[in-house]
Short mmCIF file of C-alpha atoms in Angstrom, two decimals:
data_model
loop_
_atom_site.label_atom_id
_atom_site.label_comp_id
_atom_site.label_asym_id
_atom_site.label_seq_id
_atom_site.Cartn_x
_atom_site.Cartn_y
_atom_site.Cartn_z
CA MET A 1 7.40 -28.47 -10.82
CA SER A 2 5.16 -25.75 -9.33
CA MET A 3 2.42 -28.25 -8.51
CA ALA A 4 5.01 -30.46 -6.85
CA ILE A 5 5.98 -27.54 -4.63
CA GLY A 6 2.37 -27.14 -3.59
CA ARG A 7 2.30 -30.79 -2.47
CA ARG A 8 5.69 -30.87 -0.76
CA THR A 9 5.35 -27.89 1.59
CA SER A 10 3.22 -29.52 4.28
CA GLY A 11 6.13 -29.93 6.66
CA ALA A 12 7.97 -26.68 5.92
CA SER A 13 8.46 -23.93 8.50
CA PHE A 14 7.51 -20.29 7.94
CA ASP A 15 8.96 -16.90 8.79
CA GLU A 16 7.77 -16.41 12.38
CA LEU A 17 9.60 -13.09 12.70
CA LEU A 18 7.68 -11.67 9.73
CA VAL A 19 4.40 -12.83 11.30
CA TRP A 20 5.21 -11.09 14.58
CA LEU A 21 6.26 -7.94 12.71
CA VAL A 22 2.94 -7.81 10.85
CA LEU A 23 0.98 -8.46 14.07
CA ALA A 24 2.92 -5.70 15.82
CA LEU A 25 2.00 -3.18 13.10
CA LEU A 26 -1.66 -4.26 13.14
CA MET A 27 -1.99 -4.12 16.94
CA PHE A 28 -0.09 -0.84 17.22
CA GLY A 29 -2.37 0.52 14.51
CA LEU A 30 -5.47 -0.53 16.48
CA VAL A 31 -4.25 1.34 19.56
CA MET A 32 -3.43 4.50 17.61
CA VAL A 33 -6.66 4.45 15.57
CA TYR A 34 -8.56 4.32 18.87
CA THR A 35 -6.68 7.16 20.50
CA ALA A 36 -6.85 9.26 17.31
CA SER A 37 -10.60 8.78 16.81
CA ILE A 38 -12.20 8.43 20.24
CA ASP A 39 -13.08 12.12 20.65
CA THR A 40 -14.35 12.52 17.09
CA ALA A 41 -16.50 9.40 17.38
CA SER A 42 -17.89 10.46 20.78
CA VAL A 43 -19.57 13.60 19.38
CA ASN A 44 -20.59 12.28 15.94
CA ALA A 45 -24.20 11.20 15.44
CA HIS A 46 -23.10 8.97 12.54
CA THR A 47 -21.10 6.83 14.98
CA GLY A 48 -23.92 6.73 17.54
CA PHE A 49 -21.79 8.88 19.87
CA ASN A 50 -19.75 5.75 20.51
CA GLY A 51 -16.12 6.59 21.22
CA ALA A 52 -15.04 3.07 20.31
CA TYR A 53 -16.84 3.11 16.92
CA PHE A 54 -13.70 3.28 14.76
CA LEU A 55 -11.81 0.87 17.03
CA GLU A 56 -14.59 -1.71 16.74
CA HIS A 57 -14.74 -1.40 12.97
CA GLN A 58 -10.97 -1.50 12.60
CA ALA A 59 -10.79 -4.58 14.82
CA GLY A 60 -13.31 -6.22 12.51
CA PHE A 61 -11.25 -5.24 9.46
CA VAL A 62 -8.11 -6.68 11.06
CA ALA A 63 -9.91 -9.93 11.89
CA VAL A 64 -11.16 -10.26 8.30
CA GLY A 65 -7.70 -9.35 7.04
CA LEU A 66 -6.01 -12.04 9.13
CA VAL A 67 -8.48 -14.68 7.91
CA ALA A 68 -7.99 -13.52 4.30
CA GLY A 69 -4.21 -13.50 4.77
CA TYR A 70 -4.26 -17.05 6.11
CA ALA A 71 -6.46 -18.15 3.20
CA ALA A 72 -3.98 -16.52 0.77
CA PHE A 73 -1.12 -18.31 2.52
CA ARG A 74 -2.83 -21.66 1.95
CA VAL A 75 -2.89 -21.13 -1.85
CA PRO A 76 0.23 -22.41 -3.69
CA VAL A 77 2.11 -19.66 -5.51
CA TYR A 78 1.68 -21.30 -8.92
CA GLN A 79 -2.06 -20.70 -8.54
CA TRP A 80 -1.51 -17.00 -7.94
CA GLN A 81 0.53 -16.90 -11.13
CA ARG A 82 -2.31 -18.60 -13.03
CA TRP A 83 -4.80 -16.11 -11.64
CA ALA A 84 -2.64 -12.98 -12.08
CA MET A 85 -4.13 -11.87 -15.40
CA TRP A 86 -7.71 -12.49 -14.24
CA ILE A 87 -7.16 -10.64 -10.96
CA PHE A 88 -5.77 -7.68 -12.92
CA LEU A 89 -8.74 -7.66 -15.32
CA GLY A 90 -11.10 -7.94 -12.35
CA GLY A 91 -9.39 -4.94 -10.78
CA LEU A 92 -9.92 -2.92 -13.97
CA VAL A 93 -13.62 -3.84 -13.97
CA LEU A 94 -13.94 -2.62 -10.37
CA LEU A 95 -12.18 0.64 -11.26
CA MET A 96 -14.68 1.13 -14.09
CA LEU A 97 -17.66 0.33 -11.87
CA VAL A 98 -16.66 2.83 -9.22
CA LEU A 99 -16.85 5.64 -11.80
CA ILE A 100 -20.43 4.86 -12.84
CA PRO A 101 -22.88 7.35 -11.25
CA GLY A 102 -25.22 5.59 -8.86
CA ILE A 103 -22.81 2.69 -8.32
CA GLY A 104 -19.65 4.34 -7.03
CA ARG A 105 -19.78 6.36 -3.82
CA SER A 106 -18.28 9.84 -3.57
CA VAL A 107 -16.65 11.13 -0.38
CA ASN A 108 -14.99 14.56 -0.09
CA GLY A 109 -15.11 15.03 -3.87
CA SER A 110 -13.45 11.69 -4.70
CA GLN A 111 -15.40 8.75 -6.14
CA ARG A 112 -13.32 5.82 -4.86
CA TRP A 113 -15.70 3.44 -3.09
CA LEU A 114 -18.20 0.74 -4.01
CA PRO A 115 -20.98 0.31 -1.38
CA MET A 116 -21.11 -3.36 -0.34
CA GLY A 117 -23.80 -3.36 2.34
CA ILE A 118 -22.15 -2.77 5.71
CA ILE A 119 -18.76 -2.01 4.14
CA ASN A 120 -17.34 0.12 1.32
CA LEU A 121 -14.86 -1.52 -1.07
CA GLN A 122 -12.02 0.63 -2.38
CA PRO A 123 -10.98 -0.90 -5.75
CA SER A 124 -7.66 0.96 -5.86
CA GLU A 125 -6.43 -1.13 -2.91
CA ILE A 126 -7.33 -4.35 -4.75
CA MET A 127 -5.62 -2.96 -7.84
CA LYS A 128 -2.31 -2.57 -6.00
CA LEU A 129 -2.29 -6.29 -5.23
CA ALA A 130 -3.38 -7.05 -8.81
CA ALA A 131 -0.53 -4.87 -10.12
CA VAL A 132 2.05 -6.81 -8.09
CA LEU A 133 0.87 -10.18 -9.39
CA TYR A 134 0.35 -9.07 -12.98
CA ALA A 135 3.68 -7.23 -13.24
CA ALA A 136 5.54 -10.28 -11.89
CA ASP A 137 3.72 -12.68 -14.22
CA TYR A 138 4.15 -10.38 -17.24
CA THR A 139 7.89 -9.94 -16.61
CA VAL A 140 8.42 -13.71 -16.33
CA ARG A 141 6.44 -14.38 -19.51
CA LYS A 142 8.25 -11.63 -21.44
CA ALA A 143 11.73 -12.31 -20.03
CA ALA A 144 13.16 -12.98 -23.48
CA PHE A 145 11.90 -9.60 -24.77
CA MET A 146 13.02 -7.27 -21.98
CA HIS A 147 15.46 -5.57 -24.36
CA ASN A 148 12.74 -4.96 -26.95
CA PHE A 149 10.59 -1.85 -26.52
CA LYS A 150 7.65 -3.03 -28.63
CA GLN A 151 7.36 -6.58 -27.31
CA GLY A 152 8.81 -6.26 -23.82
CA PHE A 153 7.72 -2.86 -22.59
CA LEU A 154 4.86 -1.44 -24.66
CA PRO A 155 2.12 -3.90 -23.51
CA MET A 156 2.88 -3.18 -19.85
CA LEU A 157 2.96 0.57 -20.56
CA LEU A 158 -0.53 0.36 -22.07
CA ALA A 159 -1.81 -1.61 -19.06
CA VAL A 160 -0.39 0.97 -16.65
CA LEU A 161 -1.80 3.89 -18.68
CA VAL A 162 -5.29 2.37 -18.73
CA THR A 163 -5.09 1.79 -14.97
CA GLY A 164 -3.77 5.31 -14.42
CA ALA A 165 -6.52 6.87 -16.53
CA LEU A 166 -9.18 5.14 -14.43
CA LEU A 167 -7.51 6.07 -11.13
CA LEU A 168 -7.09 9.72 -12.15
CA ARG A 169 -10.79 9.90 -12.96
CA GLU A 170 -11.67 9.14 -9.32
CA PRO A 171 -9.26 10.95 -8.68
CA ASP A 172 -6.65 8.86 -6.81
CA PHE A 173 -3.25 10.20 -7.82
CA GLY A 174 -1.50 8.53 -4.89
CA ALA A 175 -2.64 5.02 -5.85
CA PHE A 176 -1.45 5.65 -9.41
CA VAL A 177 2.01 6.62 -8.12
CA VAL A 178 2.21 3.41 -6.06
CA ILE A 179 1.09 1.19 -8.97
CA LEU A 180 3.51 2.90 -11.36
CA ALA A 181 6.34 2.33 -8.86
CA ILE A 182 5.39 -1.37 -8.59
CA ALA A 183 5.34 -1.83 -12.37
CA MET A 184 8.58 0.06 -13.04
CA THR A 185 10.52 -1.66 -10.27
CA THR A 186 9.31 -5.11 -11.29
CA LEU A 187 10.29 -4.53 -14.93
CA PHE A 188 13.69 -3.20 -13.86
CA LEU A 189 14.35 -6.16 -11.56
CA GLY A 190 13.20 -8.46 -14.36
CA GLY A 191 15.92 -7.20 -16.69
CA LEU A 192 14.30 -4.31 -18.59
CA ASN A 193 16.76 -2.54 -20.89
CA LEU A 194 18.45 0.25 -18.92
CA ARG A 195 17.97 2.85 -21.66
CA ILE A 196 14.25 2.09 -21.80
CA PHE A 197 14.05 2.31 -18.01
CA ILE A 198 15.82 5.69 -17.90
CA GLY A 199 13.58 6.95 -20.69
CA LEU A 200 10.54 5.79 -18.74
CA MET A 201 11.75 7.61 -15.65
CA GLY A 202 12.12 10.81 -17.65
CA MET A 203 8.68 10.39 -19.21
CA SER A 204 7.17 9.77 -15.76
CA VAL A 205 8.64 12.98 -14.36
CA VAL A 206 7.37 15.01 -17.33
CA GLY A 207 3.99 13.29 -17.08
CA PHE A 208 3.64 14.01 -13.36
CA ILE A 209 4.54 17.67 -13.90
CA GLY A 210 1.93 17.85 -16.65
CA LEU A 211 -0.75 16.23 -14.46
CA ILE A 212 -0.02 18.66 -11.63
CA TRP A 213 0.09 21.71 -13.87
CA SER A 214 -3.15 20.82 -15.66
CA SER A 215 -5.15 20.24 -12.46
CA PRO A 216 -5.99 23.25 -10.23
CA TYR A 217 -6.55 21.13 -7.12
CA ARG A 218 -3.21 19.28 -7.54
CA LEU A 219 -1.40 22.57 -8.18
CA GLN A 220 -3.04 23.98 -5.05
CA ARG A 221 -1.72 21.03 -3.03
CA ILE A 222 1.80 21.68 -4.33
CA THR A 223 1.70 25.40 -3.47
CA GLY A 224 0.20 24.61 -0.06
CA PHE A 225 2.92 22.03 0.55
CA MET A 226 5.70 24.47 -0.39
CA ASP A 227 4.61 27.01 2.22
CA PRO A 228 1.74 25.85 4.44
CA TRP A 229 2.08 28.86 6.72
CA SER A 230 1.19 31.28 3.90
CA ASP A 231 -2.41 30.03 4.15
CA PRO A 232 -2.66 28.02 7.41
CA TYR A 233 -6.49 28.17 7.41
CA GLY A 234 -6.87 27.21 3.76
CA LYS A 235 -4.70 25.14 1.43
CA GLY A 236 -1.98 24.69 4.08
CA TYR A 237 -4.35 23.70 6.90
CA GLN A 238 -3.68 19.94 7.01
CA LEU A 239 0.10 20.17 6.81
CA ALA A 240 0.27 23.09 9.26
CA HIS A 241 -1.56 21.10 11.94
CA ALA A 242 0.47 17.96 11.20
CA LEU A 243 3.65 19.96 11.75
CA ILE A 244 2.24 21.43 14.95
CA ALA A 245 1.59 17.88 16.17
CA PHE A 246 5.19 16.89 15.43
CA GLY A 247 6.47 19.99 17.20
CA ARG A 248 4.36 19.36 20.29
CA GLY A 249 5.51 15.74 20.53
CA GLN A 250 9.22 16.54 20.62
CA TRP A 251 11.37 13.54 21.63
CA PHE A 252 9.09 11.36 23.77
CA GLY A 253 5.62 12.76 23.17
CA LEU A 254 2.88 14.02 25.45
CA GLY A 255 1.68 10.55 26.38
CA LEU A 256 -0.81 8.12 24.88
CA GLY A 257 -4.23 9.74 24.49
CA ARG A 258 -3.02 13.29 25.17
CA SER A 259 -2.93 14.65 21.64
CA VAL A 260 -4.59 18.04 21.18
CA GLU A 261 -4.43 18.13 17.38
CA LYS A 262 -6.78 15.13 17.09
CA LEU A 263 -9.49 17.22 18.79
CA PHE A 264 -11.02 18.40 15.51
CA TYR A 265 -7.95 20.35 14.41
CA LEU A 266 -6.19 17.71 12.33
CA PRO A 267 -8.42 16.34 9.54
CA GLU A 268 -8.35 12.58 8.91
CA ALA A 269 -6.41 11.99 12.12
CA HIS A 270 -7.19 8.25 12.17
CA THR A 271 -6.48 7.70 8.45
CA ASP A 272 -4.08 9.84 6.40
CA PHE A 273 -2.51 11.68 9.36
CA LEU A 274 -2.29 8.89 11.92
CA LEU A 275 1.49 9.34 12.06
CA ALA A 276 1.06 12.96 13.20
CA VAL A 277 -0.96 11.72 16.19
CA ILE A 278 1.75 9.14 16.90
CA ALA A 279 4.33 11.94 16.78
CA GLU A 280 2.37 14.12 19.21
CA GLU A 281 1.62 11.36 21.70
CA LEU A 282 4.78 9.21 21.43
CA GLY A 283 7.26 11.73 20.05
CA LEU A 284 10.15 11.19 17.68
CA VAL A 285 10.83 7.84 19.36
CA GLY A 286 7.39 6.57 18.34
CA VAL A 287 7.82 7.82 14.76
CA LEU A 288 11.24 6.20 14.44
CA MET A 289 9.78 2.94 15.73
CA VAL A 290 7.14 3.00 12.97
CA VAL A 291 9.75 3.86 10.33
CA GLY A 292 11.98 1.05 11.60
CA LEU A 293 9.19 -1.53 11.50
CA PHE A 294 8.33 -0.66 7.89
CA ALA A 295 11.99 -0.59 6.88
CA PHE A 296 12.47 -4.06 8.34
CA LEU A 297 9.32 -5.28 6.56
CA VAL A 298 10.60 -4.05 3.18
CA VAL A 299 14.06 -5.52 3.75
CA ARG A 300 12.53 -8.86 4.73
CA ALA A 301 10.38 -8.90 1.58
CA PHE A 302 13.46 -8.35 -0.59
CA GLN A 303 15.39 -11.03 1.32
CA ILE A 304 12.58 -13.51 0.67
CA GLY A 305 12.58 -12.48 -2.98
CA ARG A 306 16.34 -12.92 -3.26
CA LYS A 307 16.18 -16.44 -1.82
CA ALA A 308 13.47 -17.35 -4.32
CA ALA A 309 15.56 -15.88 -7.15
CA LEU A 310 18.54 -18.05 -6.14
CA GLN A 311 16.26 -21.05 -6.67
CA GLU A 312 15.25 -19.61 -10.09
CA ARG A 313 11.66 -19.14 -8.95
CA HIS A 314 11.40 -15.82 -10.74
CA PHE A 315 7.67 -15.16 -10.34
CA CYS A 316 8.02 -15.71 -6.59
CA ALA A 317 11.04 -13.42 -6.43
CA LEU A 318 9.40 -10.58 -8.34
CA THR A 319 6.13 -10.92 -6.41
CA ALA A 320 7.93 -10.77 -3.04
CA MET A 321 9.91 -7.70 -4.09
CA GLY A 322 6.82 -6.11 -5.61
CA ILE A 323 5.01 -6.46 -2.28
CA GLY A 324 8.01 -4.85 -0.59
CA VAL A 325 7.92 -1.96 -3.08
CA TRP A 326 4.17 -1.50 -2.61
CA LEU A 327 4.28 -1.32 1.19
CA GLY A 328 7.54 0.63 1.25
CA VAL A 329 6.51 3.28 -1.28
CA GLN A 330 3.05 3.77 0.24
CA ALA A 331 4.44 4.00 3.78
CA GLY A 332 7.20 6.33 2.55
CA ILE A 333 4.69 8.65 0.84
CA ASN A 334 2.43 8.73 3.89
CA ILE A 335 5.37 9.49 6.19
CA GLY A 336 6.66 12.13 3.75
CA VAL A 337 3.24 13.82 3.67
CA ASN A 338 2.99 13.87 7.46
CA VAL A 339 6.41 15.46 7.96
CA GLY A 340 5.98 17.94 5.10
CA LEU A 341 8.42 16.41 2.63
CA LEU A 342 5.68 15.56 0.09
CA PRO A 343 2.36 17.15 -0.89
CA THR A 344 -0.86 15.54 0.38
CA LYS A 345 -1.65 12.35 -1.57
CA GLY A 346 -4.53 10.72 0.32
CA LEU A 347 -2.56 7.53 0.98
CA THR A 348 -2.96 5.76 4.30
CA LEU A 349 -0.27 4.11 6.39
CA PRO A 350 -0.34 0.39 5.45
CA LEU A 351 -1.59 -2.03 8.13
CA MET A 352 -2.08 0.80 10.62
CA SER A 353 -4.47 3.48 9.35
CA TYR A 354 -8.25 3.07 9.57
CA GLY A 355 -9.81 1.40 6.54
CA GLY A 356 -11.04 -2.06 5.61
CA SER A 357 -10.00 -2.43 1.96
CA GLY A 358 -6.41 -1.39 2.68
CA VAL A 359 -5.93 -3.64 5.70
CA VAL A 360 -7.45 -6.69 3.97
CA ALA A 361 -5.43 -6.15 0.77
CA ASN A 362 -2.24 -5.71 2.80
CA CYS A 363 -2.90 -8.91 4.76
CA ILE A 364 -3.56 -10.90 1.58
CA ALA A 365 -0.31 -9.61 0.08
CA LEU A 366 1.62 -10.56 3.21
CA GLY A 367 -0.04 -13.99 3.21
CA ILE A 368 1.32 -14.50 -0.31
CA LEU A 369 4.74 -13.28 0.84
CA LEU A 370 4.72 -15.81 3.68
CA ARG A 371 3.70 -18.54 1.22
CA ILE A 372 6.64 -17.67 -1.02
CA ASP A 373 9.00 -17.97 1.93
CA TYR A 374 7.26 -21.19 3.05
CA GLU A 375 7.78 -22.86 -0.33
CA THR A 376 11.36 -21.59 -0.60
CA ARG A 377 12.22 -23.16 2.75
CA ALA A 378 10.56 -26.40 1.70
CA LEU A 379 12.71 -26.59 -1.43
CA GLN A 380 15.85 -25.85 0.58
CA ARG A 381 15.06 -28.67 3.02
CA GLY A 382 14.25 -31.01 0.16
CA ARG A 383 17.60 -30.34 -1.50
CA LYS A 384 19.50 -30.78 1.76
CA GLY A 385 17.67 -34.04 2.39
CA ALA A 386 18.55 -35.26 -1.10
#
C-alpha cells in the first residue's frame, strides 16, 4: 500500500501556503541575521572584517537547506519509516563521535560540533529529526503494547535516556528537553497508557530538578534567570541586555538596523538572542509577527497529521505532529529565554537564527511534512475519483 502511494502521487498538489510560510521565516531570518551581525563581523579578524560574512554563510545554509528539503520531499514516506531506526542509530553514533577528544570541537565550553571542512556539523540537530522519525515508527510498531509498561514504554525510555546521557555530556540540555518532548508527545498521541504518561511527567520534573541541582552552571543559570538585575554584569548579563532590548523597542521598534544592544552588548545576537534584536528594531509588533508565524506552522503540522490519521496512515500522522512539536517547543523555549520566562538554554530560533545544521535539519523535516501532505491529498483525490 505504501509503495503504491509513492507511485500514485505524481499528479497531486501540495500545501503552497506552508511553503510560503517557511520561505517567509527563512527570508525574514536572513534579514535579521544580517542586521544583528553586521557590526560584529565588520570588526572581527576571523570574518575578514566583512560585514556581510554571517549573511553570506547563512544564505549558503538556506540554499543547502532548500535543496535538502526538496530532496526529502521527493522521498516517499514509507522509505522514511524504513530508515527511521538506522537514522536514529546514526544520530547516536554522531553524538558519540562529538565527545571524542580530537574529533569533536569545543566552543564556549560546550563540545557540540564535528568539523567537516568548511562547515561544522551539530549532531544534536540531526538527532532531533531522528527522534521524530524513530518515535513515530516505534509507536506504530508497538501500538498493541501501549498499555504495557515493559513492552510498550520501557524500550523507548532506554533510547531516550541513552540519547540524553550523550547530550548532557556535551552539554546540551536544551536539545535533550526538545527530544524528550518529541518522544513523550508522540507516545501520548499514539495511545500510551495515561497513568504511565502522568508517571513519566512526574519523573521528568524530578529528573530535571536533580540535573539542575547537581550542576553548578545550570543552577547558576536558574539563579541568574530569577533575578538578572542582582548580577547584571555576571550571571544575569545575557538576560539583562535582552530585556533592555525589548524595553527599547516598545511597540514599533527603533527601525531596522538601529539596534544598540547588538553592538557588542548582547552576546550571541545573531543566534540565541536574535528575537531580542527583532524586538529592539521592530518592536512588539515584530515579535508578535514571529510568534504568529510559528504558531501557524505548528497548527498546520497538526492539521496535516490529523488528515493523515483520518486515512489511518499513523506513521505519517505521528511524524507530522512530531515535527510540529519539535519546531513549536524549540521556538517556544527560545522565545521564553529572550523574554525572561525561561533560563538560558542555548537553543536557536528554528529557520531564522544563524547556523547551518539547524537550518538544514529544519528544512529536511519540513520537506517530509510537505511529502506527508502531498501523499494525503493524492489519496483523497484517488478516493474521490473512485
